[in-house]
Amino acid sequence: VIIGPSGSVSRSDLRADLERRGQDPESLDLGTNMMLHILYGYLPMPPVSPTATISLAGASRVPDGVDRISRLPDVVLLDIISRLPAKDAARTAALASRWRPLWRSAPLTLVDSHLLPDGGASGPLIIGAPSPRAVTAAVSSALAAHPGPFRCVHLTCSTMEEHRGELSRWLDILVAKGVKELVFVNRPWPMDLRLPSTLFSCASLTRLYLGVWRLPDTTTVPRGARFPNLLELGLCMNVMEDRDLAFMLDRSPVLEFLLIMWSQTGVRLRLVSQSLRCLQLALTCLQYIDVVDAPRLERLFQWETVPRAEPTPPGNKKRPSWIKIGRAPNLRVLGYLEPGGQELGISNTIIVAGSKENIVPSVQILAMVVQFGVRSAVKKVPGFLRCFPNLETLHVHSPTLSGEPTGKVNLKFWQEDGPIKCVLRSLKKVFFYEFRGSRSEVAFLKFIAETGRVLEQMVVVVAAECFSPGDDGVNAKLKPLTGAKWNSKACQLELFKSPRTGGGGPAYSTKIACDFGWADPFDLQYYYKAERIPLYGVL
């Protein structure tokens, strides 16, 4: 559902439009729930859980029955209470007089789904479920009763259109009582309810996730408003003007992690940040990213992004999206790029750097999605690889072709196209996912094998469909590769059967992507759990 910046579309109007076109109006709620389900997967997990258990195994029995926990210092007891769900934390006041004043002093962790009858065990509420008015009232009571500070607040259950008064009061209280982490999702409809500009007064925030809102009109926000402590920002399924997104980034001087997921208005991002380390864009209409000046940027991800259709006669025309990389000297990880995707109506990404050679020398890990059944797409791959002369690890995902093949590329093409510096001198690891044995796939991998001088590892994950009855067999598909004249005698070839069925996009984890403990965030290691194909079985 793309609302756009021009105005709101109501649920009833969309249902009526579906009926006029002879379609099932219930499909609207089905689609909305699907989007919400995906959105919730991008939200950070609450730091507390109502289903957590405390194991007493190994605990020694206290024969005298003395309550030694209550003898602990206040600072320890406050830390214990702050790690409990809000309902359980409030109940500690009933334990003993020693505990009664502590709840009001402990930093509050409030997750509204924990206030549901099942404690949120059934997952987030869906469209069509009754509005949890009791939960909304309980949130209002907890926020008003607790003097703060608020350690973490997750609000995802309420249809805020029905509670506009509470919406304003909640934000006023959160600002006044110094919330540090806030996850705030509007349970639609409408899909573009305006978020009050009070949010920009919340200087205490270190993490902020907003979902299914229209961002505040920043022209009305005081110039001094800023997020001086904000390290992580997630914008999910929001309507946002370019100037409002730029305003938020400009007012976040220490921001390190930015996630934009399923923007309702598309993304046009001009990035100037002295602090940002990781940028993720997922499931959204991408027009352009212009990395003007980002000296600390280390990772840039785009996953399942598509170009925006322009309503030009005689039909919608998809214009290519592009990434322009200016000053980003520490950019090490980049993906998923889609060379040649415009021919299939998918994102066509153009890489531009500020140097005469048109290269990005800092990138060491690159991930691409390549339609190997589309000749024009494969022919753009060499140009992409030449942009990264120091590339060490390459991930390639070969998706299922949605239409008819439009030509193949053989080994001669790669040999005659000219040298690719990174393949010759720096490429050490190649991971190829969903290999189906097409002539173009084999030619690409064989070229890498016979050209790479320092290649150490090649991992090929064979698509599950290659093992189906009646197929030509894995042996025939892999024989040209295993029989190649490998330039690097030290290279190790590893083969796996893909655990995935039905195709789909590349495997990706937004949480791993921003976890710098993972040196290679594209290496999800799912193939290590899959069935290994012994080399002797394909020779």
mmCIF file of N, CA, C and O in Angstrom, residues 76-139:
data_model
loop_
_atom_site.group_PDB
_atom_site.id
_atom_site.type_symbol
_atom_site.label_atom_id
_atom_site.label_comp_id
_atom_site.label_asym_id
_atom_site.label_seq_id
_atom_site.Cartn_x
_atom_site.Cartn_y
_atom_site.Cartn_z
ATOM 1 N N VAL A 76 21.035 -2.709 43.522
ATOM 2 C CA VAL A 76 20.894 -4.044 42.944
ATOM 3 C C VAL A 76 19.421 -4.390 42.764
ATOM 4 O O VAL A 76 19.002 -4.913 41.721
ATOM 5 N N LEU A 77 18.596 -4.086 43.774
ATOM 6 C CA LEU A 77 17.168 -4.374 43.676
ATOM 7 C C LEU A 77 16.515 -3.565 42.558
ATOM 8 O O LEU A 77 15.644 -4.069 41.836
ATOM 9 N N LEU A 78 16.929 -2.324 42.395
ATOM 10 C CA LEU A 78 16.378 -1.492 41.321
ATOM 11 C C LEU A 78 16.731 -2.079 39.960
ATOM 12 O O LEU A 78 15.920 -2.057 39.027
ATOM 13 N N ASP A 79 17.944 -2.603 39.842
ATOM 14 C CA ASP A 79 18.350 -3.220 38.578
ATOM 15 C C ASP A 79 17.518 -4.474 38.295
ATOM 16 O O ASP A 79 17.131 -4.731 37.153
ATOM 17 N N ILE A 80 17.216 -5.248 39.335
ATOM 18 C CA ILE A 80 16.366 -6.430 39.174
ATOM 19 C C ILE A 80 14.982 -6.033 38.690
ATOM 20 O O ILE A 80 14.432 -6.610 37.738
ATOM 21 N N ILE A 81 14.401 -5.032 39.316
ATOM 22 C CA ILE A 81 13.041 -4.604 38.962
ATOM 23 C C ILE A 81 12.993 -4.058 37.543
ATOM 24 O O ILE A 81 12.036 -4.302 36.788
ATOM 25 N N SER A 82 14.022 -3.320 37.137
ATOM 26 C CA SER A 82 14.017 -2.723 35.798
ATOM 27 C C SER A 82 14.107 -3.771 34.700
ATOM 28 O O SER A 82 13.819 -3.489 33.539
ATOM 29 N N ARG A 83 14.497 -5.007 35.064
ATOM 30 C CA ARG A 83 14.612 -6.091 34.087
ATOM 31 C C ARG A 83 13.365 -6.968 34.045
ATOM 32 O O ARG A 83 13.352 -8.000 33.371
ATOM 33 N N LEU A 84 12.318 -6.564 34.776
ATOM 34 C CA LEU A 84 11.059 -7.298 34.782
ATOM 35 C C LEU A 84 10.049 -6.620 33.873
ATOM 36 O O LEU A 84 10.097 -5.393 33.685
ATOM 37 N N PRO A 85 9.091 -7.379 33.288
ATOM 38 C CA PRO A 85 7.964 -6.736 32.610
ATOM 39 C C PRO A 85 7.247 -5.789 33.573
ATOM 40 O O PRO A 85 7.232 -6.023 34.796
ATOM 41 N N ALA A 86 6.668 -4.720 33.039
ATOM 42 C CA ALA A 86 6.092 -3.668 33.877
ATOM 43 C C ALA A 86 5.091 -4.216 34.885
ATOM 44 O O ALA A 86 5.065 -3.797 36.061
ATOM 45 N N LYS A 87 4.249 -5.170 34.453
ATOM 46 C CA LYS A 87 3.235 -5.720 35.357
ATOM 47 C C LYS A 87 3.891 -6.440 36.529
ATOM 48 O O LYS A 87 3.483 -6.289 37.682
ATOM 49 N N ASP A 88 4.914 -7.227 36.253
ATOM 50 C CA ASP A 88 5.608 -7.955 37.314
ATOM 51 C C ASP A 88 6.416 -7.009 38.190
ATOM 52 O O ASP A 88 6.528 -7.212 39.413
ATOM 53 N N ALA A 89 6.993 -5.980 37.586
ATOM 54 C CA ALA A 89 7.756 -5.007 38.370
ATOM 55 C C ALA A 89 6.853 -4.307 39.379
ATOM 56 O O ALA A 89 7.239 -4.087 40.536
ATOM 57 N N ALA A 90 5.630 -3.954 38.954
ATOM 58 C CA ALA A 90 4.702 -3.299 39.866
ATOM 59 C C ALA A 90 4.285 -4.224 41.003
ATOM 60 O O ALA A 90 4.050 -3.786 42.136
ATOM 61 N N ARG A 91 4.214 -5.522 40.738
ATOM 62 C CA ARG A 91 3.802 -6.487 41.760
ATOM 63 C C ARG A 91 4.834 -6.669 42.859
ATOM 64 O O ARG A 91 4.531 -7.219 43.916
ATOM 65 N N THR A 92 6.080 -6.249 42.605
ATOM 66 C CA THR A 92 7.100 -6.401 43.647
ATOM 67 C C THR A 92 6.759 -5.598 44.890
ATOM 68 O O THR A 92 7.256 -5.899 45.987
ATOM 69 N N ALA A 93 5.898 -4.592 44.731
ATOM 70 C CA ALA A 93 5.509 -3.791 45.886
ATOM 71 C C ALA A 93 4.736 -4.609 46.912
ATOM 72 O O ALA A 93 4.637 -4.225 48.085
ATOM 73 N N ALA A 94 4.197 -5.752 46.471
ATOM 74 C CA ALA A 94 3.425 -6.599 47.377
ATOM 75 C C ALA A 94 4.302 -7.592 48.127
ATOM 76 O O ALA A 94 3.814 -8.306 49.016
ATOM 77 N N LEU A 95 5.600 -7.673 47.782
ATOM 78 C CA LEU A 95 6.457 -8.677 48.409
ATOM 79 C C LEU A 95 6.698 -8.387 49.885
ATOM 80 O O LEU A 95 6.553 -9.250 50.742
ATOM 81 N N ALA A 96 7.110 -7.178 50.167
ATOM 82 C CA ALA A 96 7.425 -6.793 51.534
ATOM 83 C C ALA A 96 7.598 -5.278 51.562
ATOM 84 O O ALA A 96 7.737 -4.631 50.518
ATOM 85 N N SER A 97 7.590 -4.732 52.748
ATOM 86 C CA SER A 97 7.711 -3.279 52.872
ATOM 87 C C SER A 97 9.025 -2.776 52.287
ATOM 88 O O SER A 97 9.115 -1.648 51.821
ATOM 89 N N ARG A 98 10.035 -3.655 52.309
ATOM 90 C CA ARG A 98 11.344 -3.288 51.748
ATOM 91 C C ARG A 98 11.236 -2.978 50.255
ATOM 92 O O ARG A 98 11.977 -2.151 49.722
ATOM 93 N N TRP A 99 10.323 -3.615 49.547
ATOM 94 C CA TRP A 99 10.211 -3.472 48.100
ATOM 95 C C TRP A 99 9.222 -2.379 47.676
ATOM 96 O O TRP A 99 9.234 -1.973 46.519
ATOM 97 N N ARG A 100 8.345 -1.945 48.588
ATOM 98 C CA ARG A 100 7.226 -1.089 48.169
ATOM 99 C C ARG A 100 7.640 0.190 47.449
ATOM 100 O O ARG A 100 7.054 0.545 46.444
ATOM 101 N N PRO A 101 8.619 0.906 47.935
ATOM 102 C CA PRO A 101 8.950 2.171 47.251
ATOM 103 C C PRO A 101 9.850 2.002 46.029
ATOM 104 O O PRO A 101 10.098 2.963 45.301
ATOM 105 N N LEU A 102 10.330 0.772 45.809
ATOM 106 C CA LEU A 102 11.371 0.596 44.793
ATOM 107 C C LEU A 102 10.846 0.700 43.366
ATOM 108 O O LEU A 102 11.541 1.198 42.485
ATOM 109 N N TRP A 103 9.607 0.180 43.110
ATOM 110 C CA TRP A 103 9.110 0.188 41.733
ATOM 111 C C TRP A 103 9.074 1.596 41.160
ATOM 112 O O TRP A 103 9.438 1.819 40.004
ATOM 113 N N ARG A 104 8.650 2.549 41.976
ATOM 114 C CA ARG A 104 8.555 3.929 41.483
ATOM 115 C C ARG A 104 9.923 4.546 41.243
ATOM 116 O O ARG A 104 10.035 5.546 40.541
ATOM 117 N N SER A 105 10.960 3.945 41.793
ATOM 118 C CA SER A 105 12.315 4.478 41.602
ATOM 119 C C SER A 105 13.079 3.764 40.502
ATOM 120 O O SER A 105 14.104 4.270 40.030
ATOM 121 N N ALA A 106 12.618 2.569 40.129
ATOM 122 C CA ALA A 106 13.347 1.781 39.132
ATOM 123 C C ALA A 106 13.064 2.299 37.729
ATOM 124 O O ALA A 106 11.927 2.673 37.411
ATOM 125 N N PRO A 107 14.075 2.334 36.862
ATOM 126 C CA PRO A 107 13.822 2.687 35.453
ATOM 127 C C PRO A 107 12.791 1.731 34.859
ATOM 128 O O PRO A 107 12.951 0.512 34.933
ATOM 129 N N LEU A 108 11.745 2.269 34.244
ATOM 130 C CA LEU A 108 10.611 1.465 33.784
ATOM 131 C C LEU A 108 10.865 0.865 32.410
ATOM 132 O O LEU A 108 11.352 1.542 31.502
ATOM 133 N N THR A 109 10.531 -0.409 32.259
ATOM 134 C CA THR A 109 10.471 -1.063 30.955
ATOM 135 C C THR A 109 9.015 -1.434 30.701
ATOM 136 O O THR A 109 8.458 -2.266 31.429
ATOM 137 N N LEU A 110 8.400 -0.813 29.713
ATOM 138 C CA LEU A 110 6.974 -0.999 29.450
ATOM 139 C C LEU A 110 6.778 -1.496 28.024
ATOM 140 O O LEU A 110 7.144 -0.818 27.063
ATOM 141 N N VAL A 111 6.197 -2.691 27.892
ATOM 142 C CA VAL A 111 5.886 -3.285 26.594
ATOM 143 C C VAL A 111 4.384 -3.555 26.591
ATOM 144 O O VAL A 111 3.905 -4.408 27.343
ATOM 145 N N ASP A 112 3.634 -2.819 25.748
ATOM 146 C CA ASP A 112 2.175 -2.909 25.848
ATOM 147 C C ASP A 112 1.629 -4.290 25.493
ATOM 148 O O ASP A 112 0.603 -4.723 26.031
ATOM 149 N N SER A 113 2.313 -5.044 24.614
ATOM 150 C CA SER A 113 1.815 -6.380 24.278
ATOM 151 C C SER A 113 1.852 -7.315 25.481
ATOM 152 O O SER A 113 1.103 -8.295 25.539
ATOM 153 N N HIS A 114 2.704 -7.027 26.467
ATOM 154 C CA HIS A 114 2.746 -7.841 27.680
ATOM 155 C C HIS A 114 1.500 -7.648 28.538
ATOM 156 O O HIS A 114 1.242 -8.446 29.452
ATOM 157 N N LEU A 115 0.735 -6.595 28.237
ATOM 158 C CA LEU A 115 -0.473 -6.313 29.003
ATOM 159 C C LEU A 115 -1.703 -6.993 28.419
ATOM 160 O O LEU A 115 -2.787 -6.915 28.994
ATOM 161 N N LEU A 116 -1.556 -7.651 27.272
ATOM 162 C CA LEU A 116 -2.657 -8.416 26.693
ATOM 163 C C LEU A 116 -2.963 -9.634 27.569
ATOM 164 O O LEU A 116 -2.118 -10.069 28.349
ATOM 165 N N PRO A 117 -4.176 -10.194 27.464
ATOM 166 C CA PRO A 117 -4.533 -11.341 28.310
ATOM 167 C C PRO A 117 -3.545 -12.496 28.233
ATOM 168 O O PRO A 117 -3.292 -13.168 29.228
ATOM 169 N N ASP A 118 -2.975 -12.728 27.034
ATOM 170 C CA ASP A 118 -2.029 -13.842 26.906
ATOM 171 C C ASP A 118 -0.575 -13.389 27.053
ATOM 172 O O ASP A 118 0.350 -14.152 26.776
ATOM 173 N N GLY A 119 -0.394 -12.146 27.472
ATOM 174 C CA GLY A 119 0.967 -11.644 27.640
ATOM 175 C C GLY A 119 1.725 -11.455 26.347
ATOM 176 O O GLY A 119 2.941 -11.357 26.346
ATOM 177 N N GLY A 120 0.987 -11.413 25.223
ATOM 178 C CA GLY A 120 1.636 -11.246 23.926
ATOM 179 C C GLY A 120 2.144 -12.537 23.332
ATOM 180 O O GLY A 120 2.858 -12.519 22.324
ATOM 181 N N ALA A 121 1.759 -13.675 23.902
ATOM 182 C CA ALA A 121 2.263 -14.965 23.419
ATOM 183 C C ALA A 121 1.811 -15.266 22.003
ATOM 184 O O ALA A 121 2.496 -15.967 21.254
ATOM 185 N N SER A 122 0.643 -14.759 21.597
ATOM 186 C CA SER A 122 0.127 -15.034 20.251
ATOM 187 C C SER A 122 0.706 -14.104 19.200
ATOM 188 O O SER A 122 0.341 -14.176 18.037
ATOM 189 N N GLY A 123 1.613 -13.227 19.610
ATOM 190 C CA GLY A 123 2.226 -12.313 18.653
ATOM 191 C C GLY A 123 1.482 -10.994 18.580
ATOM 192 O O GLY A 123 0.454 -10.794 19.243
ATOM 193 N N PRO A 124 1.971 -10.060 17.774
ATOM 194 C CA PRO A 124 1.346 -8.743 17.658
ATOM 195 C C PRO A 124 -0.083 -8.840 17.133
ATOM 196 O O PRO A 124 -0.433 -9.754 16.392
ATOM 197 N N LEU A 125 -0.893 -7.875 17.547
ATOM 198 C CA LEU A 125 -2.287 -7.845 17.095
ATOM 199 C C LEU A 125 -2.361 -7.584 15.597
ATOM 200 O O LEU A 125 -1.539 -6.869 15.025
ATOM 201 N N ILE A 126 -3.362 -8.162 14.969
ATOM 202 C CA ILE A 126 -3.542 -8.017 13.533
ATOM 203 C C ILE A 126 -4.754 -7.157 13.245
ATOM 204 O O ILE A 126 -5.594 -6.909 14.106
ATOM 205 N N ILE A 127 -4.854 -6.706 12.009
ATOM 206 C CA ILE A 127 -6.020 -5.957 11.574
ATOM 207 C C ILE A 127 -7.232 -6.887 11.605
ATOM 208 O O ILE A 127 -7.188 -8.021 11.140
ATOM 209 N N GLY A 128 -8.332 -6.397 12.147
ATOM 210 C CA GLY A 128 -9.530 -7.210 12.281
ATOM 211 C C GLY A 128 -9.753 -7.671 13.703
ATOM 212 O O GLY A 128 -10.868 -8.005 14.092
ATOM 213 N N ALA A 129 -8.674 -7.707 14.509
ATOM 214 C CA ALA A 129 -8.813 -8.047 15.919
ATOM 215 C C ALA A 129 -9.394 -6.852 16.668
ATOM 216 O O ALA A 129 -9.215 -5.704 16.267
ATOM 217 N N PRO A 130 -10.128 -7.093 17.769
ATOM 218 C CA PRO A 130 -10.727 -5.983 18.526
ATOM 219 C C PRO A 130 -9.667 -5.017 19.031
ATOM 220 O O PRO A 130 -8.534 -5.409 19.330
ATOM 221 N N SER A 131 -10.033 -3.763 19.121
ATOM 222 C CA SER A 131 -9.107 -2.762 19.638
ATOM 223 C C SER A 131 -8.894 -2.999 21.129
ATOM 224 O O SER A 131 -9.852 -3.120 21.888
ATOM 225 N N PRO A 132 -7.650 -3.099 21.562
ATOM 226 C CA PRO A 132 -7.375 -3.403 22.982
ATOM 227 C C PRO A 132 -7.463 -2.153 23.851
ATOM 228 O O PRO A 132 -6.451 -1.631 24.339
ATOM 229 N N ARG A 133 -8.667 -1.670 24.054
ATOM 230 C CA ARG A 133 -8.845 -0.426 24.815
ATOM 231 C C ARG A 133 -8.319 -0.559 26.240
ATOM 232 O O ARG A 133 -7.805 0.402 26.821
ATOM 233 N N ALA A 134 -8.462 -1.754 26.832
ATOM 234 C CA ALA A 134 -7.965 -1.948 28.188
ATOM 235 C C ALA A 134 -6.447 -1.791 28.243
ATOM 236 O O ALA A 134 -5.891 -1.253 29.211
ATOM 237 N N VAL A 135 -5.767 -2.272 27.201
ATOM 238 C CA VAL A 135 -4.316 -2.143 27.149
ATOM 239 C C VAL A 135 -3.929 -0.675 27.012
ATOM 240 O O VAL A 135 -3.001 -0.190 27.673
ATOM 241 N N THR A 136 -4.613 0.056 26.143
ATOM 242 C CA THR A 136 -4.338 1.480 25.967
ATOM 243 C C THR A 136 -4.522 2.229 27.278
ATOM 244 O O THR A 136 -3.705 3.087 27.648
ATOM 245 N N ALA A 137 -5.587 1.897 28.014
ATOM 246 C CA ALA A 137 -5.835 2.537 29.307
ATOM 247 C C ALA A 137 -4.755 2.175 30.317
ATOM 248 O O ALA A 137 -4.304 3.027 31.108
ATOM 249 N N ALA A 138 -4.305 0.911 30.285
ATOM 250 C CA ALA A 138 -3.259 0.474 31.217
ATOM 251 C C ALA A 138 -1.942 1.185 30.934
ATOM 252 O O ALA A 138 -1.203 1.538 31.860
ATOM 253 N N VAL A 139 -1.634 1.397 29.654
ATOM 254 C CA VAL A 139 -0.424 2.134 29.297
ATOM 255 C C VAL A 139 -0.496 3.563 29.830
ATOM 256 O O VAL A 139 0.471 4.073 30.417
#
